[in-house]
Amino acid sequence: MGAAGDILELSARGLAAAIRGGELSASEVARAYLEQIDALEPSLHAYRRVTPELALAQAAAVDDARRAGQALGPLAGVPVALKDIFVTEGVETTSGSAILAGWIPPYQGAHARRLAEAGAVLLGKLTMDEFGMGSANENTPFEPVHNPWALSHVAGGSSGGSAAAVAARSCALALGSDTGGSIRQPASLCNLVGLKPTYGRVSRHGMIAFASSLDQAGPMAREVGDAALALGVLAGADPLDATSLDAPVPDYLAAVDQGARGGLDGAKIGVHRGALELEGLDADVRARFEASLTRLEDAGARVVDIELPHFEHAVATYYVLATAEASSNLARYDGVRYGHRSAADSLRQTYEATRHDGFGPEVKRRILLGTFVLRAESYADYYGRAMKVRTLIARDYARAFERCDLIASPTAPIPSWPLGAKIDDPLALYLLDMFTIGANLAGLPAISIPAGFTSAAPRLPIGVQLIGPRLAEPALLGAAAAHEARCDWHREQPQLLEARA
Amino acid sequence: MPDAASPLVRELASLARLELSAEEAAGFGAQLETILGYIQRLQSVEVEGVPEYLTAEQVRSGLRDDLERPELDAEQALAGVPVVRDRLVAVPRFKD
């Protein structure tokens, strides 16, 4: 082995095994990925910053450790990249915002630390919508990312750089963050597996806050097994995040292998049919969703009808609560302790000018909305009421899981769209989150998996989502693996890469 | 350019310590109206007697032990501060 193309086609799990077995060196793997990044970045803009020196040093350390006969971590030598929301010691971290441009964190966040301890090789930081606010990666002061499946189209958001990089084989695995669908929707638009774990399953320490009661970090990968491998490294209690869960971390890879081999053995998959009748669901998306249900039935599952009576209120609830939390969290960007400062005569003018110059339009819009729902005159009618509707939504899921093991839906109501086509209609973009937001509001784990492509050109990926009860990641990964074992879409690569090969 | 922004947008911007150009304020005013119009649908949900959402984590979480642990030293903590004077964070005057 050793040809760059072969290296890039290996899964993260396959790479880890090949490096552990001495068939590949971590250094040659890192070099193959760095070359791929150099070749594709001019068309993709998936990376905010590439860290070649760090990557080659980490890879050399893995090779040295192996030669010395030392034990290797589960991700030893696997080239990964982090959404730029993850604080990385010594590497510029911006959360996609001009207000943090040039900020070099003085500490390591939980995600970069756990990946490094597992032996992963960090290739760099990935572009994103500013502070995670967006569905298309167009809310950025930097270059918007392009979808490797159709360069004129969006890669989704807010973890769009993560999705584009994994799909383009510019990293073997990436981390994203998901507040209302920001891992699952770009995974769906780029033919990837994207897993949002149970709220608290993965630490939030060092993940720059957008909406603290909804934010969760998770893996984006080409295959289900890669997502399971990464989750095993990331999951677990963290004394620096009081909301992290002190629950045992199961063997996620075993769940994947069991699902792939053994099938679903009577598992009940719930479908809220009413959601499929709502305006705006693309015909191809619906057809691919129905085909995936058949595939899950072929694997031994039983599809049952469920009801989520407050489904239609999820988007409104989310945009009250997420903006309220964002307006509070983003108050810390005032030009005093870190990031950009605009010169002004008084302290108050410094705050106002810094925030005017440093934040982009979508962030300002959400700060204003969040300030509105939290101000004394509107608090009870907006924030307080939305917190009650959130309880009703969580209860809907709890009742549904009395009738089924997992809930299936499309991930996004439409496939990718041309860059620039929707940027002037924020509400229309918010409504695209209708299938993903419920899992965040109820704190549930959810996964998006490849489900095929559109029928007309350009050929665009479509994803299907599974939601599970709290801490049911093994069941989710098992079902996703059973689905994956019955199709080949995850093996397809964008034309961009075929042209290069 | 006349200020076309609603008093509401001006009030919110002031509360949020956010300077807005006249053009921004007018644009946000129209967009907020559309978004708030959509959010109004929550007023129709029956929430009588429903408690506000509480996560399992909030129910469980308690205080950590108050233990000393290594943290950043002053140089590290000040490295990202925009303006430093005499190892202190410097800001413009805030009192006349």
GROMACS .gro file of C-alpha atoms in nm, chain A residues 106 199 239-240 242-245 310 312-313 315-317 320 335-339 341 344-348 350-353 355-356 361 364-365 367-369 371-372 375 377 381-382 384-385 387-392 394-395 427 430-431 441-442 470, chain B residues 8-9 11-21 24 28 31-32 34-36 38-47 49-57 60-62 64 69 71-72 76-83 89-94:
model
  120
  106PRO     CA    1  -0.391   3.000   2.593
  199TYR     CA    2  -2.683   1.650   2.553
  239PRO     CA    3  -1.504   1.804   3.568
  240LEU     CA    4  -1.476   2.130   3.369
  242ALA     CA    5  -2.095   2.059   3.497
  243THR     CA    6  -2.351   1.954   3.234
  244SER     CA    7  -2.140   1.662   3.110
  245LEU     CA    8  -2.290   1.325   3.198
  310HIS     CA    9  -4.595   1.992   1.899
  312GLU     CA   10  -4.479   2.232   1.420
  313HIS     CA   11  -4.381   2.456   1.711
  315VAL     CA   12  -3.868   2.602   1.502
  316ALA     CA   13  -4.039   2.895   1.678
  317THR     CA   14  -3.944   2.756   2.021
  320VAL     CA   15  -3.671   3.212   2.095
  335GLY     CA   16  -1.332   4.428   2.308
  336VAL     CA   17  -1.185   4.425   2.660
  337ARG     CA   18  -1.030   4.086   2.737
  338TYR     CA   19  -0.980   3.917   2.400
  339GLY     CA   20  -1.037   3.953   2.030
  341ARG     CA   21  -1.131   4.612   1.989
  344ALA     CA   22  -1.351   5.481   2.089
  345ASP     CA   23  -1.355   5.759   2.348
  346SER     CA   24  -1.553   5.593   2.624
  347LEU     CA   25  -1.595   5.239   2.750
  348ARG     CA   26  -1.957   5.220   2.638
  350THR     CA   27  -1.587   5.087   2.282
  351TYR     CA   28  -1.838   4.808   2.349
  352GLU     CA   29  -2.081   4.935   2.088
  353ALA     CA   30  -1.826   5.003   1.816
  355ARG     CA   31  -1.958   4.475   1.847
  356HIS     CA   32  -2.071   4.673   1.543
  361PRO     CA   33  -2.540   4.053   1.012
  364LYS     CA   34  -2.650   4.093   1.510
  365ARG     CA   35  -2.996   3.978   1.404
  367ILE     CA   36  -2.856   3.921   1.938
  368LEU     CA   37  -3.139   4.167   1.875
  369LEU     CA   38  -3.401   3.890   1.873
  371THR     CA   39  -3.249   4.072   2.359
  372PHE     CA   40  -3.614   4.120   2.263
  375ARG     CA   41  -3.630   4.202   2.806
  377GLU     CA   42  -4.168   4.346   2.890
  381ASP     CA   43  -4.475   3.589   2.670
  382TYR     CA   44  -4.171   3.477   2.474
  384GLY     CA   45  -4.099   3.182   2.955
  385ARG     CA   46  -4.362   3.047   2.716
  387MET     CA   47  -3.946   2.713   2.789
  388LYS     CA   48  -4.288   2.559   2.859
  389VAL     CA   49  -4.337   2.454   2.497
  390ARG     CA   50  -3.991   2.298   2.518
  391THR     CA   51  -4.123   2.081   2.802
  392LEU     CA   52  -4.418   1.977   2.582
  394ALA     CA   53  -3.962   1.680   2.525
  395ARG     CA   54  -4.275   1.502   2.658
  427LEU     CA   55  -3.690   3.291   0.813
  430TYR     CA   56  -3.466   2.885   0.985
  431LEU     CA   57  -3.754   2.667   0.860
  441LEU     CA   58  -3.467   2.088   2.238
  442ALA     CA   59  -3.522   1.747   2.402
  470ARG     CA   60  -3.124   0.965   2.590
  509LEU     CA   61  -3.786   4.907   1.921
  510VAL     CA   62  -3.474   4.823   1.719
  512GLU     CA   63  -3.394   5.015   2.219
  513LEU     CA   64  -3.277   4.656   2.161
  514ALA     CA   65  -2.948   4.770   2.010
  515SER     CA   66  -2.888   4.993   2.311
  516LEU     CA   67  -2.963   4.710   2.555
  517ALA     CA   68  -2.728   4.483   2.360
  518ARG     CA   69  -2.451   4.747   2.342
  519LEU     CA   70  -2.457   4.718   1.966
  520GLU     CA   71  -2.402   5.015   1.738
  521LEU     CA   72  -2.610   4.991   1.418
  522SER     CA   73  -2.588   5.203   1.106
  525GLU     CA   74  -2.866   4.810   0.931
  529PHE     CA   75  -3.319   4.444   1.093
  532GLN     CA   76  -3.665   4.117   0.936
  533LEU     CA   77  -3.745   4.111   1.309
  535THR     CA   78  -4.124   3.887   0.997
  536ILE     CA   79  -3.951   3.656   1.245
  537LEU     CA   80  -4.156   3.778   1.543
  539TYR     CA   81  -4.372   3.366   1.288
  540ILE     CA   82  -4.286   3.320   1.657
  541GLN     CA   83  -4.631   3.453   1.751
  542ARG     CA   84  -4.762   3.103   1.678
  543LEU     CA   85  -4.638   2.997   2.021
  544GLN     CA   86  -4.910   3.214   2.176
  545SER     CA   87  -5.167   2.957   2.057
  546VAL     CA   88  -5.007   2.664   2.244
  547GLU     CA   89  -5.187   2.562   2.564
  548VAL     CA   90  -4.920   2.588   2.837
  550GLY     CA   91  -4.980   2.424   3.428
  551VAL     CA   92  -4.679   2.318   3.216
  552PRO     CA   93  -4.345   2.377   3.395
  553GLU     CA   94  -4.052   2.541   3.218
  554TYR     CA   95  -3.806   2.290   3.071
  555LEU     CA   96  -3.548   2.152   3.309
  556THR     CA   97  -3.278   1.918   3.189
  557ALA     CA   98  -3.185   1.604   3.377
  558GLU     CA   99  -2.840   1.760   3.418
  561ARG     CA  100  -2.858   1.638   3.913
  562SER     CA  101  -2.580   1.891   3.907
  563GLY     CA  102  -2.432   2.010   4.237
  565ARG     CA  103  -1.776   2.091   4.271
  570ARG     CA  104  -0.575   2.350   4.038
  572GLU     CA  105  -0.455   2.774   3.584
  573LEU     CA  106  -0.313   3.030   3.343
  577GLN     CA  107  -0.076   3.368   2.936
  578ALA     CA  108  -0.401   3.529   3.048
  579LEU     CA  109  -0.293   3.870   2.917
  580ALA     CA  110  -0.155   3.745   2.587
  581GLY     CA  111  -0.486   3.787   2.402
  582VAL     CA  112  -0.595   4.114   2.564
  583PRO     CA  113  -0.624   4.392   2.302
  584VAL     CA  114  -0.464   4.666   2.515
  590VAL     CA  115  -0.620   4.525   3.108
  591ALA     CA  116  -0.649   4.882   2.983
  592VAL     CA  117  -0.985   5.038   2.886
  593PRO     CA  118  -1.096   5.390   2.789
  594ARG     CA  119  -1.240   5.613   3.060
  595PHE     CA  120  -1.574   5.494   3.195
   0.00000   0.00000   0.00000
